[in-house]
PDB file of C-alpha atoms in Angstrom:
ATOM      1  CA  MET A  65       0.003   0.287  -0.051  1.00 84.00           C
ATOM      2  CA  PRO A  66       1.695   3.468  -0.850  1.00 92.00           C
ATOM      3  CA  GLU A  67       1.906   6.208   1.566  1.00 96.00           C
ATOM      4  CA  PHE A  68       1.366   9.683  -0.609  1.00 98.00           C
ATOM      5  CA  VAL A  69       3.616  12.839   0.871  1.00 98.00           C
ATOM      6  CA  PRO A  70       3.930  16.269  -0.658  1.00 98.00           C
ATOM      7  CA  LEU A  71       7.139  17.561  -2.186  1.00 98.00           C
ATOM      8  CA  GLU A  72       8.598  19.941   0.421  1.00 97.00           C
ATOM      9  CA  ALA A  73      12.061  20.667   1.765  1.00 97.00           C
ATOM     10  CA  GLY A  74      11.988  17.523   3.854  1.00 97.00           C
ATOM     11  CA  THR A  75      11.014  15.266   1.051  1.00 98.00           C
ATOM     12  CA  TRP A  76      12.751  16.573  -1.467  1.00 97.00           C
ATOM     13  CA  PRO A  77      15.678  14.099  -1.182  1.00 97.00           C
ATOM     14  CA  LEU A  78      13.269  11.379  -1.951  1.00 97.00           C
ATOM     15  CA  PHE A  79      12.018  13.581  -5.306  1.00 97.00           C
ATOM     16  CA  GLU A  80      15.789  13.877  -6.178  1.00 95.00           C
ATOM     17  CA  ARG A  81      16.240  10.119  -5.952  1.00 95.00           C
ATOM     18  CA  LEU A  82      13.540   9.167  -7.624  1.00 95.00           C
ATOM     19  CA  PHE A  83      14.087  11.641 -10.732  1.00 94.00           C
ATOM     20  CA  GLY A  84      17.730  10.353 -10.700  1.00 91.00           C
ATOM     21  CA  PRO A  85      20.976  12.837 -11.692  1.00 87.00           C
ATOM     22  CA  GLY A  86      19.146  13.569 -14.913  1.00 85.00           C
ATOM     23  CA  GLY A  87      15.971  14.589 -13.802  1.00 86.00           C
ATOM     24  CA  VAL A  88      13.753  12.428 -16.079  1.00 85.00           C
ATOM     25  CA  GLN A  89      12.395  13.434 -19.675  1.00 76.00           C
ATOM     26  CA  GLY A  90      15.644  15.312 -20.582  1.00 81.00           C
ATOM     27  CA  GLY A  91      16.447  16.936 -17.586  1.00 90.00           C
ATOM     28  CA  CYS A  92      12.822  18.320 -16.815  1.00 92.00           C
ATOM     29  CA  TRP A  93      12.602  17.820 -13.318  1.00 94.00           C
ATOM     30  CA  CYS A  94       8.854  18.773 -13.770  1.00 93.00           C
ATOM     31  CA  ALA A  95       9.121  22.461 -14.408  1.00 95.00           C
ATOM     32  CA  PHE A  96       7.807  22.110 -17.651  1.00 94.00           C
ATOM     33  CA  PHE A  97       4.559  23.705 -17.227  1.00 94.00           C
ATOM     34  CA  ARG A  98       5.729  25.703 -14.051  1.00 96.00           C
ATOM     35  CA  LEU A  99       8.071  27.970 -16.386  1.00 95.00           C
ATOM     36  CA  THR A 100       7.652  30.157 -19.567  1.00 93.00           C
ATOM     37  CA  GLY A 101       9.070  28.650 -22.836  1.00 92.00           C
ATOM     38  CA  PRO A 102      11.976  31.039 -23.005  1.00 94.00           C
ATOM     39  CA  GLU A 103      12.694  30.281 -19.078  1.00 95.00           C
ATOM     40  CA  PHE A 104      12.215  26.483 -19.541  1.00 95.00           C
ATOM     41  CA  ARG A 105      15.032  26.877 -22.196  1.00 95.00           C
ATOM     42  CA  ALA A 106      17.204  29.213 -20.448  1.00 96.00           C
ATOM     43  CA  ALA A 107      17.411  27.217 -17.250  1.00 96.00           C
ATOM     44  CA  GLY A 108      18.514  24.266 -18.269  1.00 95.00           C
ATOM     45  CA  SER A 109      18.482  21.118 -16.343  1.00 95.00           C
ATOM     46  CA  THR A 110      20.058  22.626 -13.433  1.00 95.00           C
ATOM     47  CA  GLY A 111      18.032  25.870 -13.343  1.00 96.00           C
ATOM     48  CA  ARG A 112      14.745  23.550 -13.845  1.00 96.00           C
ATOM     49  CA  LYS A 113      16.014  21.556 -10.493  1.00 96.00           C
ATOM     50  CA  ASP A 114      17.045  24.600  -8.508  1.00 97.00           C
ATOM     51  CA  HIS A 115      13.801  26.313  -9.443  1.00 97.00           C
ATOM     52  CA  LEU A 116      11.584  23.232  -8.209  1.00 97.00           C
ATOM     53  CA  ARG A 117      13.634  22.717  -5.305  1.00 97.00           C
ATOM     54  CA  ALA A 118      13.566  26.503  -4.219  1.00 97.00           C
ATOM     55  CA  ALA A 119       9.871  26.022  -4.612  1.00 97.00           C
ATOM     56  CA  ALA A 120       9.547  23.336  -2.543  1.00 97.00           C
ATOM     57  CA  GLU A 121      11.676  25.073   0.146  1.00 97.00           C
ATOM     58  CA  ALA A 122       9.331  27.534   0.104  1.00 97.00           C
ATOM     59  CA  GLY A 123       6.337  25.694   0.619  1.00 96.00           C
ATOM     60  CA  LYS A 124       4.527  25.964  -2.632  1.00 96.00           C
ATOM     61  CA  PRO A 125       1.981  22.913  -3.195  1.00 97.00           C
ATOM     62  CA  LEU A 126       4.006  21.111  -6.324  1.00 98.00           C
ATOM     63  CA  GLY A 127       2.769  17.537  -5.975  1.00 98.00           C
ATOM     64  CA  LEU A 128       2.930  14.440  -4.224  1.00 98.00           C
ATOM     65  CA  LEU A 129       5.182  11.481  -3.956  1.00 98.00           C
ATOM     66  CA  ALA A 130       4.022   7.809  -4.152  1.00 97.00           C
ATOM     67  CA  LEU A 131       6.256   5.568  -1.580  1.00 97.00           C
ATOM     68  CA  VAL A 132       6.130   1.998  -1.524  1.00 94.00           C
ATOM     69  CA  ASP A 133       8.110   0.283   1.325  1.00 94.00           C
ATOM     70  CA  GLY A 134       9.427   3.470   2.001  1.00 94.00           C
ATOM     71  CA  GLN A 135      11.308   3.917  -1.312  1.00 95.00           C
ATOM     72  CA  PRO A 136       9.876   6.638  -3.760  1.00 97.00           C
ATOM     73  CA  MET A 137       7.978   5.305  -6.565  1.00 95.00           C
ATOM     74  CA  GLY A 138       5.702   7.634  -8.136  1.00 96.00           C
ATOM     75  CA  TRP A 139       5.209  11.543  -8.545  1.00 97.00           C
ATOM     76  CA  VAL A 140       2.195  13.739  -9.944  1.00 98.00           C
ATOM     77  CA  ALA A 141       2.460  17.197 -10.244  1.00 98.00           C
ATOM     78  CA  VAL A 142      -0.504  18.831  -8.873  1.00 98.00           C
ATOM     79  CA  SER A 143      -1.126  22.808  -8.215  1.00 98.00           C
ATOM     80  CA  PRO A 144      -2.663  25.733  -8.442  1.00 97.00           C
ATOM     81  CA  ARG A 145      -3.447  26.576 -12.337  1.00 95.00           C
ATOM     82  CA  PRO A 146      -1.964  29.895 -12.034  1.00 95.00           C
ATOM     83  CA  ASP A 147       1.239  28.368 -10.553  1.00 96.00           C
ATOM     84  CA  ASN A 148       1.569  26.800 -14.149  1.00 95.00           C
ATOM     85  CA  PRO A 149       2.390  29.576 -16.431  1.00 94.00           C
ATOM     86  CA  ARG A 150       2.655  27.175 -20.004  1.00 93.00           C
ATOM     87  CA  LEU A 151      -0.599  26.345 -19.386  1.00 91.00           C
ATOM     88  CA  ALA A 152      -2.302  30.050 -19.838  1.00 87.00           C
ATOM     89  CA  ARG A 153      -0.043  30.130 -23.119  1.00 83.00           C
ATOM     90  CA  SER A 154      -1.001  27.043 -24.506  1.00 84.00           C
ATOM     91  CA  ARG A 155      -3.843  27.064 -27.064  1.00 80.00           C
ATOM     92  CA  LEU A 156      -4.080  23.027 -26.357  1.00 80.00           C
ATOM     93  CA  LEU A 157      -4.354  23.355 -23.053  1.00 82.00           C
ATOM     94  CA  ALA A 158      -6.515  27.000 -22.129  1.00 81.00           C
ATOM     95  CA  SER A 159      -9.350  26.660 -19.872  1.00 87.00           C
ATOM     96  CA  ASP A 160     -12.030  28.845 -18.747  1.00 85.00           C
ATOM     97  CA  ALA A 161     -13.350  26.794 -15.645  1.00 86.00           C
ATOM     98  CA  PRO A 162     -14.384  29.392 -12.616  1.00 86.00           C
ATOM     99  CA  GLY A 163     -12.955  28.828  -9.386  1.00 89.00           C
ATOM    100  CA  VAL A 164     -10.334  27.709  -7.860  1.00 94.00           C
ATOM    101  CA  VAL A 165      -8.812  25.352 -10.393  1.00 95.00           C
ATOM    102  CA  TRP A 166      -5.696  23.056  -9.534  1.00 97.00           C
ATOM    103  CA  ALA A 167      -3.958  21.116 -12.817  1.00 97.00           C
ATOM    104  CA  ILE A 168      -2.390  17.938 -12.553  1.00 97.00           C
ATOM    105  CA  THR A 169       0.068  18.206 -15.193  1.00 95.00           C
ATOM    106  CA  CYS A 170       2.798  15.158 -15.085  1.00 94.00           C
ATOM    107  CA  PHE A 171       2.852  11.842 -13.897  1.00 94.00           C
ATOM    108  CA  TYR A 172       5.911   9.406 -13.318  1.00 93.00           C
ATOM    109  CA  VAL A 173       6.049   6.331 -12.297  1.00 92.00           C
ATOM    110  CA  ASP A 174       9.396   4.217 -11.607  1.00 90.00           C
ATOM    111  CA  ARG A 175       9.932   1.115 -13.833  1.00 84.00           C
ATOM    112  CA  ARG A 176       9.730  -1.235 -10.602  1.00 85.00           C
ATOM    113  CA  GLY A 177       6.347   0.463  -9.827  1.00 78.00           C
ATOM    114  CA  ARG A 178       4.530   0.596 -13.663  1.00 81.00           C
ATOM    115  CA  ARG A 179       1.768  -1.873 -14.190  1.00 78.00           C
ATOM    116  CA  ARG A 180       0.644  -2.106 -10.547  1.00 85.00           C
ATOM    117  CA  GLY A 181      -2.093   1.030 -10.632  1.00 87.00           C
ATOM    118  CA  LEU A 182      -0.145   3.273  -8.903  1.00 94.00           C
ATOM    119  CA  ALA A 183      -0.583   6.019 -11.843  1.00 93.00           C
ATOM    120  CA  GLY A 184      -4.362   6.237 -10.835  1.00 94.00           C
ATOM    121  CA  GLU A 185      -3.946   5.773  -6.844  1.00 96.00           C
ATOM    122  CA  LEU A 186      -1.377   8.964  -7.283  1.00 97.00           C
ATOM    123  CA  LEU A 187      -4.177  10.816  -9.136  1.00 97.00           C
ATOM    124  CA  ARG A 188      -6.881   9.967  -6.331  1.00 97.00           C
ATOM    125  CA  ALA A 189      -4.404  11.192  -3.779  1.00 98.00           C
ATOM    126  CA  ALA A 190      -3.757  14.038  -5.926  1.00 98.00           C
ATOM    127  CA  VAL A 191      -7.597  14.963  -6.012  1.00 97.00           C
ATOM    128  CA  GLY A 192      -7.532  14.765  -2.097  1.00 96.00           C
ATOM    129  CA  TYR A 193      -4.369  16.551  -1.717  1.00 97.00           C
ATOM    130  CA  ALA A 194      -6.178  19.568  -3.891  1.00 97.00           C
ATOM    131  CA  THR A 195      -9.226  19.446  -2.329  1.00 96.00           C
ATOM    132  CA  GLU A 196      -7.382  19.878   1.369  1.00 95.00           C
ATOM    133  CA  HIS A 197      -5.832  22.833  -0.264  1.00 96.00           C
ATOM    134  CA  GLY A 198      -9.206  24.642  -1.456  1.00 95.00           C
ATOM    135  CA  ALA A 199      -9.516  23.398  -4.903  1.00 96.00           C
ATOM    136  CA  GLU A 200     -12.946  23.648  -6.382  1.00 96.00           C
ATOM    137  CA  VAL A 201     -11.935  22.109  -9.445  1.00 97.00           C
ATOM    138  CA  VAL A 202      -9.531  19.987 -10.572  1.00 98.00           C
ATOM    139  CA  GLU A 203      -8.528  19.402 -14.452  1.00 97.00           C
ATOM    140  CA  GLY A 204      -5.945  17.514 -16.093  1.00 96.00           C
ATOM    141  CA  TYR A 205      -4.760  17.293 -20.060  1.00 93.00           C
ATOM    142  CA  PRO A 206      -4.439  13.581 -20.539  1.00 93.00           C
ATOM    143  CA  VAL A 207      -3.184  11.820 -24.227  1.00 88.00           C
ATOM    144  CA  VAL A 208      -6.289   9.924 -25.888  1.00 87.00           C
ATOM    145  CA  ASN A 209      -5.559   6.625 -25.535  1.00 71.00           C
ATOM    146  CA  GLY A 210      -4.068   5.134 -28.628  1.00 65.00           C
ATOM    147  CA  ASN A 211      -3.268   8.587 -30.463  1.00 58.00           C
ATOM    148  CA  ARG A 212       0.087   9.048 -28.638  1.00 61.00           C
ATOM    149  CA  PRO A 213       3.724   6.826 -28.275  1.00 63.00           C
ATOM    150  CA  PRO A 214       4.172   5.731 -24.849  1.00 62.00           C
ATOM    151  CA  ALA A 215       6.682   8.449 -23.597  1.00 65.00           C
ATOM    152  CA  ASP A 216       3.723  10.936 -23.770  1.00 72.00           C
ATOM    153  CA  LEU A 217       1.801   9.242 -20.943  1.00 76.00           C
ATOM    154  CA  TYR A 218       3.232  11.453 -18.213  1.00 85.00           C
ATOM    155  CA  HIS A 219      -0.113  13.462 -18.759  1.00 87.00           C
ATOM    156  CA  GLY A 220      -2.030  10.366 -18.202  1.00 91.00           C
ATOM    157  CA  THR A 221      -4.580   8.842 -20.104  1.00 91.00           C
ATOM    158  CA  VAL A 222      -7.967   9.756 -20.496  1.00 93.00           C
ATOM    159  CA  ALA A 223      -9.392   6.424 -18.897  1.00 92.00           C
ATOM    160  CA  MET A 224      -7.457   6.754 -16.133  1.00 94.00           C
ATOM    161  CA  PHE A 225      -8.957  10.165 -15.532  1.00 96.00           C
ATOM    162  CA  THR A 226     -12.587   9.258 -15.944  1.00 96.00           C
ATOM    163  CA  ASP A 227     -12.050   6.296 -14.183  1.00 95.00           C
ATOM    164  CA  ALA A 228     -11.308   8.549 -10.844  1.00 96.00           C
ATOM    165  CA  GLY A 229     -14.650  10.523 -11.642  1.00 96.00           C
ATOM    166  CA  PHE A 230     -13.192  13.079 -14.110  1.00 97.00           C
ATOM    167  CA  THR A 231     -15.750  14.111 -16.886  1.00 96.00           C
ATOM    168  CA  MET A 232     -13.969  14.895 -20.490  1.00 94.00           C
ATOM    169  CA  VAL A 233     -14.714  18.872 -21.517  1.00 94.00           C
ATOM    170  CA  GLU A 234     -13.286  18.423 -24.860  1.00 92.00           C
ATOM    171  CA  GLN A 235     -11.089  16.346 -27.156  1.00 91.00           C
ATOM    172  CA  ARG A 236      -8.106  19.088 -28.109  1.00 85.00           C
ATOM    173  CA  GLY A 237      -6.671  17.612 -31.508  1.00 80.00           C
ATOM    174  CA  PRO A 238      -6.191  14.433 -32.396  1.00 82.00           C
ATOM    175  CA  ALA A 239      -4.259  13.541 -28.894  1.00 84.00           C
ATOM    176  CA  ARG A 240      -5.162  15.437 -26.086  1.00 87.00           C
ATOM    177  CA  ALA A 241      -8.323  16.390 -24.280  1.00 91.00           C
ATOM    178  CA  LEU A 242      -9.355  18.610 -21.349  1.00 94.00           C
ATOM    179  CA  VAL A 243     -10.663  16.648 -18.210  1.00 96.00           C
ATOM    180  CA  ARG A 244     -12.400  18.120 -15.225  1.00 97.00           C
ATOM    181  CA  ARG A 245     -13.716  17.108 -12.033  1.00 97.00           C
ATOM    182  CA  GLU A 246     -15.686  19.791  -9.934  1.00 95.00           C
ATOM    183  CA  LEU A 247     -15.043  19.640  -6.298  1.00 92.00           C
ATOM    184  CA  VAL A 248     -17.441  22.255  -4.883  1.00 68.00           C
ATOM    185  CA  SER A 249     -20.015  24.219  -7.000  1.00 45.00           C
ATOM    186  CA  ALA A 250     -18.378  27.099  -8.576  1.00 42.00           C
ATOM    187  CA  ARG A 251     -19.562  30.261  -6.477  1.00 41.00           C
TER     188      ARG A 251
END
């Protein structure tokens, strides 16, 4: 049974161990959505890592780690949508949801933890985490099953989100979708 812990200063070493020295996916360090395009390119892998570490040390909500027997096995990035400036600039990921919106932008599961349903458990934990922090709506931007290579599954799949109570708002292009789960009636 996994344990889910937020990424913060005290859990940073676990995150670093999970992501390894390269920062997963070409040195992203899960900063892709948290930085604008020019900022992301200029930062390089080291700058991206430093950016995320500084946010963790400042206590910003960033996401959750899945620990299995005390070992980091998975990650989900979940945070307030405004903390992800790339979402606002993307035609594909634009949203008009009212209220306090949180975004689930990324999943990573270590190869030792794959094919065990851990990503789905991370998704459910992320919704709970967002709810505890005042989210009224949680959005995701998954791939439409079968229309993307396996390397793009870090966004999750539509089926995974709908199984967790999300509704498909609309398909965006041939390969992506906007999904949403309302937690509290928008005011």
